[in-house]
Amino acid sequence: MSGGPAAAEEKMRVMVAVDDSDESFYALQWVLDKLLGVGNNNATDQDESMLRIIHVMEPFPHYVFPGVHAVFPTTSIIQSVNKAQEENASAILAHAVRMCAERMVKAKTSVLEGDPKEMICDVAEQMHVDLIVMGSRGLGKIKRAFIGSVSDYVIHHAKCPVLVVKPLAETNSLM
């Protein structure tokens, strides 16, 4: 390996993408236990920029049904939905921050809006992340083919390594 002592001192920048699923929180817990756990990272010398936790809110869809006039939601409906999304995002990130605090790990959080697949890749590149960590939803082959998989997209489009953490039950069934 090259790089010398300065390269050895540089710490890995990890980004964990969370949503309201148990799988995403399991992935965060895995990072806290395996990557940032005791012996791997001391809380006193851990820089909060080393762990980024992001949540991506999807924009409110405007539906147009074939053969029917366009349906546009009212401003009050859009505002109501946006407020609910923001409250949900705050609750998700608050839970993630509590998980980190229990392990005495500092983290920076961000709420983003857009297509989760693209936003995760874009933000990771902008933040110069060394590793993206995501949970696995365990979609079947048919669902994944029709609706796509965020993790599958990120694996193929991110410019850094991607770790997809499978829930324990899913990993045990593979053995």
mmCIF file of C-alpha atoms in Angstrom:
data_model
loop_
_atom_site.group_PDB
_atom_site.id
_atom_site.type_symbol
_atom_site.label_atom_id
_atom_site.label_comp_id
_atom_site.label_asym_id
_atom_site.label_seq_id
_atom_site.Cartn_x
_atom_site.Cartn_y
_atom_site.Cartn_z
ATOM 1 C CA MET A 1 0.000 0.000 0.000
ATOM 2 C CA SER A 2 1.167 3.527 -0.649
ATOM 3 C CA GLY A 3 0.434 6.755 1.097
ATOM 4 C CA GLY A 4 2.601 6.738 4.233
ATOM 5 C CA PRO A 5 1.615 7.894 7.719
ATOM 6 C CA ALA A 6 -0.570 10.817 6.586
ATOM 7 C CA ALA A 7 -2.787 8.495 4.540
ATOM 8 C CA ALA A 8 -3.098 6.097 7.487
ATOM 9 C CA GLU A 9 -4.358 8.954 9.695
ATOM 10 C CA GLU A 10 -7.160 9.887 7.279
ATOM 11 C CA LYS A 11 -10.487 8.498 8.436
ATOM 12 C CA MET A 12 -13.147 7.006 6.230
ATOM 13 C CA ARG A 13 -16.138 9.243 5.432
ATOM 14 C CA VAL A 14 -19.284 7.113 5.615
ATOM 15 C CA MET A 15 -22.747 8.125 4.441
ATOM 16 C CA VAL A 16 -25.784 6.160 5.604
ATOM 17 C CA ALA A 17 -29.055 6.646 3.731
ATOM 18 C CA VAL A 18 -32.094 6.187 5.974
ATOM 19 C CA ASP A 19 -35.821 6.107 5.381
ATOM 20 C CA ASP A 20 -38.678 4.926 7.572
ATOM 21 C CA SER A 21 -37.828 1.244 7.133
ATOM 22 C CA ASP A 22 -36.418 -1.064 9.789
ATOM 23 C CA GLU A 23 -33.836 -2.177 7.223
ATOM 24 C CA SER A 24 -32.293 1.287 6.942
ATOM 25 C CA PHE A 25 -32.005 1.595 10.734
ATOM 26 C CA TYR A 26 -30.476 -1.882 10.863
ATOM 27 C CA ALA A 27 -27.863 -0.660 8.357
ATOM 28 C CA LEU A 28 -27.115 2.356 10.574
ATOM 29 C CA GLN A 29 -26.834 0.089 13.610
ATOM 30 C CA TRP A 30 -24.458 -2.147 11.634
ATOM 31 C CA VAL A 31 -22.242 0.873 10.855
ATOM 32 C CA LEU A 32 -22.259 1.931 14.503
ATOM 33 C CA ASP A 33 -21.402 -1.605 15.660
ATOM 34 C CA LYS A 34 -18.972 -2.773 12.987
ATOM 35 C CA LEU A 35 -17.328 0.335 11.530
ATOM 36 C CA LEU A 36 -17.500 2.823 14.374
ATOM 37 C CA GLY A 37 -17.723 0.423 17.309
ATOM 38 C CA VAL A 38 -15.424 0.172 20.311
ATOM 39 C CA GLY A 39 -11.838 -0.327 19.223
ATOM 40 C CA ASN A 40 -12.521 0.996 15.728
ATOM 41 C CA ASN A 41 -13.187 4.604 16.603
ATOM 42 C CA ASN A 42 -12.895 6.528 19.843
ATOM 43 C CA ALA A 43 -15.697 9.026 20.436
ATOM 44 C CA THR A 44 -13.224 11.681 21.568
ATOM 45 C CA ASP A 45 -11.307 11.723 18.300
ATOM 46 C CA GLN A 46 -14.229 10.985 15.991
ATOM 47 C CA ASP A 47 -15.074 13.927 13.760
ATOM 48 C CA GLU A 48 -18.784 14.367 13.022
ATOM 49 C CA SER A 49 -17.977 14.874 9.343
ATOM 50 C CA MET A 50 -16.917 11.211 9.198
ATOM 51 C CA LEU A 51 -20.531 9.989 9.507
ATOM 52 C CA ARG A 52 -23.255 11.570 7.398
ATOM 53 C CA ILE A 53 -26.842 10.424 7.680
ATOM 54 C CA ILE A 54 -29.162 11.468 4.888
ATOM 55 C CA HIS A 55 -32.863 11.138 4.223
ATOM 56 C CA VAL A 56 -34.326 11.868 0.791
ATOM 57 C CA MET A 57 -37.915 13.076 0.495
ATOM 58 C CA GLU A 58 -39.550 12.297 -2.813
ATOM 59 C CA PRO A 59 -41.300 15.282 -4.391
ATOM 60 C CA PHE A 60 -45.084 15.312 -4.292
ATOM 61 C CA PRO A 61 -46.283 13.611 -7.500
ATOM 62 C CA HIS A 62 -48.669 15.346 -9.907
ATOM 63 C CA TYR A 63 -50.740 12.674 -11.540
ATOM 64 C CA VAL A 64 -52.181 12.707 -15.016
ATOM 65 C CA PHE A 65 -54.415 9.776 -15.860
ATOM 66 C CA PRO A 66 -54.762 8.662 -19.497
ATOM 67 C CA GLY A 67 -58.056 9.731 -21.012
ATOM 68 C CA VAL A 68 -58.815 12.063 -18.093
ATOM 69 C CA HIS A 69 -58.095 15.729 -17.613
ATOM 70 C CA ALA A 70 -54.959 16.550 -15.682
ATOM 71 C CA VAL A 71 -55.448 16.500 -11.920
ATOM 72 C CA PHE A 72 -53.547 19.218 -10.082
ATOM 73 C CA PRO A 73 -53.617 19.313 -6.293
ATOM 74 C CA THR A 74 -54.465 22.569 -4.593
ATOM 75 C CA THR A 75 -51.785 24.656 -2.933
ATOM 76 C CA SER A 76 -53.132 23.757 0.506
ATOM 77 C CA ILE A 77 -52.880 20.024 -0.268
ATOM 78 C CA ILE A 78 -49.298 20.423 -1.484
ATOM 79 C CA GLN A 79 -48.394 22.445 1.631
ATOM 80 C CA SER A 80 -50.033 19.863 3.866
ATOM 81 C CA VAL A 81 -48.196 16.978 2.208
ATOM 82 C CA ASN A 82 -44.872 18.880 2.340
ATOM 83 C CA LYS A 83 -45.367 19.614 6.037
ATOM 84 C CA ALA A 84 -46.121 15.938 6.739
ATOM 85 C CA GLN A 85 -43.018 14.868 4.755
ATOM 86 C CA GLU A 86 -40.830 17.337 6.669
ATOM 87 C CA GLU A 87 -42.186 16.127 10.018
ATOM 88 C CA ASN A 88 -41.583 12.518 8.981
ATOM 89 C CA ALA A 89 -38.033 13.346 7.846
ATOM 90 C CA SER A 90 -37.320 15.113 11.156
ATOM 91 C CA ALA A 91 -38.594 12.104 13.125
ATOM 92 C CA ILE A 92 -36.496 9.692 11.037
ATOM 93 C CA LEU A 93 -33.313 11.716 11.509
ATOM 94 C CA ALA A 94 -34.021 12.309 15.213
ATOM 95 C CA HIS A 95 -34.218 8.528 15.690
ATOM 96 C CA ALA A 96 -30.934 8.099 13.779
ATOM 97 C CA VAL A 97 -29.213 10.787 15.884
ATOM 98 C CA ARG A 98 -30.436 9.096 19.105
ATOM 99 C CA MET A 99 -28.948 5.808 17.897
ATOM 100 C CA CYS A 100 -25.618 7.557 17.314
ATOM 101 C CA ALA A 101 -25.734 9.397 20.644
ATOM 102 C CA GLU A 102 -26.256 6.091 22.481
ATOM 103 C CA ARG A 103 -22.911 4.984 21.005
ATOM 104 C CA MET A 104 -21.317 8.397 21.618
ATOM 105 C CA VAL A 105 -20.885 8.877 17.878
ATOM 106 C CA LYS A 106 -21.350 12.296 16.322
ATOM 107 C CA ALA A 107 -23.066 12.548 12.955
ATOM 108 C CA LYS A 108 -24.197 15.237 10.578
ATOM 109 C CA THR A 109 -27.658 14.877 9.095
ATOM 110 C CA SER A 110 -29.234 16.167 5.903
ATOM 111 C CA VAL A 111 -32.734 16.121 4.462
ATOM 112 C CA LEU A 112 -32.797 16.236 0.680
ATOM 113 C CA GLU A 113 -35.593 16.361 -1.854
ATOM 114 C CA GLY A 114 -35.631 14.474 -5.132
ATOM 115 C CA ASP A 115 -35.363 10.981 -6.537
ATOM 116 C CA PRO A 116 -33.640 8.960 -3.762
ATOM 117 C CA LYS A 117 -31.594 6.928 -6.245
ATOM 118 C CA GLU A 118 -30.070 9.939 -7.930
ATOM 119 C CA MET A 119 -29.787 12.106 -4.812
ATOM 120 C CA ILE A 120 -27.828 9.477 -2.878
ATOM 121 C CA CYS A 121 -25.297 9.181 -5.705
ATOM 122 C CA ASP A 122 -25.054 12.959 -6.264
ATOM 123 C CA VAL A 123 -24.634 13.843 -2.587
ATOM 124 C CA ALA A 124 -22.059 11.114 -2.030
ATOM 125 C CA GLU A 125 -19.986 12.551 -4.861
ATOM 126 C CA GLN A 126 -20.380 16.161 -3.639
ATOM 127 C CA MET A 127 -19.391 15.208 -0.082
ATOM 128 C CA HIS A 128 -16.450 13.074 -1.246
ATOM 129 C CA VAL A 129 -17.834 10.088 0.646
ATOM 130 C CA ASP A 130 -15.637 6.982 0.868
ATOM 131 C CA LEU A 131 -18.486 4.528 1.487
ATOM 132 C CA ILE A 132 -22.278 4.577 1.082
ATOM 133 C CA VAL A 133 -24.208 2.252 3.403
ATOM 134 C CA MET A 134 -27.824 1.310 2.785
ATOM 135 C CA GLY A 135 -30.319 -1.219 4.062
ATOM 136 C CA SER A 136 -31.756 -3.933 1.861
ATOM 137 C CA ARG A 137 -35.524 -3.985 1.451
ATOM 138 C CA GLY A 138 -35.418 -7.498 0.108
ATOM 139 C CA LEU A 139 -37.636 -6.873 -2.898
ATOM 140 C CA GLY A 140 -38.364 -9.972 -4.893
ATOM 141 C CA LYS A 141 -37.084 -10.274 -8.459
ATOM 142 C CA ILE A 142 -40.442 -9.319 -9.984
ATOM 143 C CA LYS A 143 -40.983 -6.198 -7.829
ATOM 144 C CA ARG A 144 -37.386 -5.111 -8.412
ATOM 145 C CA ALA A 145 -37.848 -5.500 -12.184
ATOM 146 C CA PHE A 146 -40.992 -3.350 -12.219
ATOM 147 C CA ILE A 147 -40.332 -0.660 -9.632
ATOM 148 C CA GLY A 148 -36.569 -0.794 -9.439
ATOM 149 C CA SER A 149 -34.381 -0.911 -6.405
ATOM 150 C CA VAL A 150 -32.728 2.148 -4.896
ATOM 151 C CA SER A 151 -29.788 0.072 -3.689
ATOM 152 C CA ASP A 152 -29.398 -1.596 -7.087
ATOM 153 C CA TYR A 153 -29.275 1.796 -8.808
ATOM 154 C CA VAL A 154 -26.801 3.206 -6.267
ATOM 155 C CA ILE A 155 -24.542 0.158 -6.560
ATOM 156 C CA HIS A 156 -24.277 0.682 -10.324
ATOM 157 C CA HIS A 157 -24.078 4.492 -10.428
ATOM 158 C CA ALA A 158 -22.205 5.665 -7.319
ATOM 159 C CA LYS A 159 -18.587 6.673 -7.755
ATOM 160 C CA CYS A 160 -17.548 5.117 -4.419
ATOM 161 C CA PRO A 161 -18.028 1.700 -2.825
ATOM 162 C CA VAL A 162 -21.563 0.816 -1.686
ATOM 163 C CA LEU A 163 -22.377 -1.555 1.153
ATOM 164 C CA VAL A 164 -25.899 -2.991 1.261
ATOM 165 C CA VAL A 165 -26.600 -4.403 4.718
ATOM 166 C CA LYS A 166 -29.062 -7.283 4.708
ATOM 167 C CA PRO A 167 -31.202 -7.833 7.809
ATOM 168 C CA LEU A 168 -30.105 -10.686 10.032
ATOM 169 C CA ALA A 169 -33.081 -12.901 9.110
ATOM 170 C CA GLU A 170 -32.266 -12.465 5.412
ATOM 171 C CA THR A 171 -28.584 -13.321 5.964
ATOM 172 C CA ASN A 172 -29.395 -16.416 8.029
ATOM 173 C CA SER A 173 -31.722 -17.747 5.348
ATOM 174 C CA LEU A 174 -28.856 -17.578 2.844
ATOM 175 C CA MET A 175 -26.604 -19.895 4.857
#
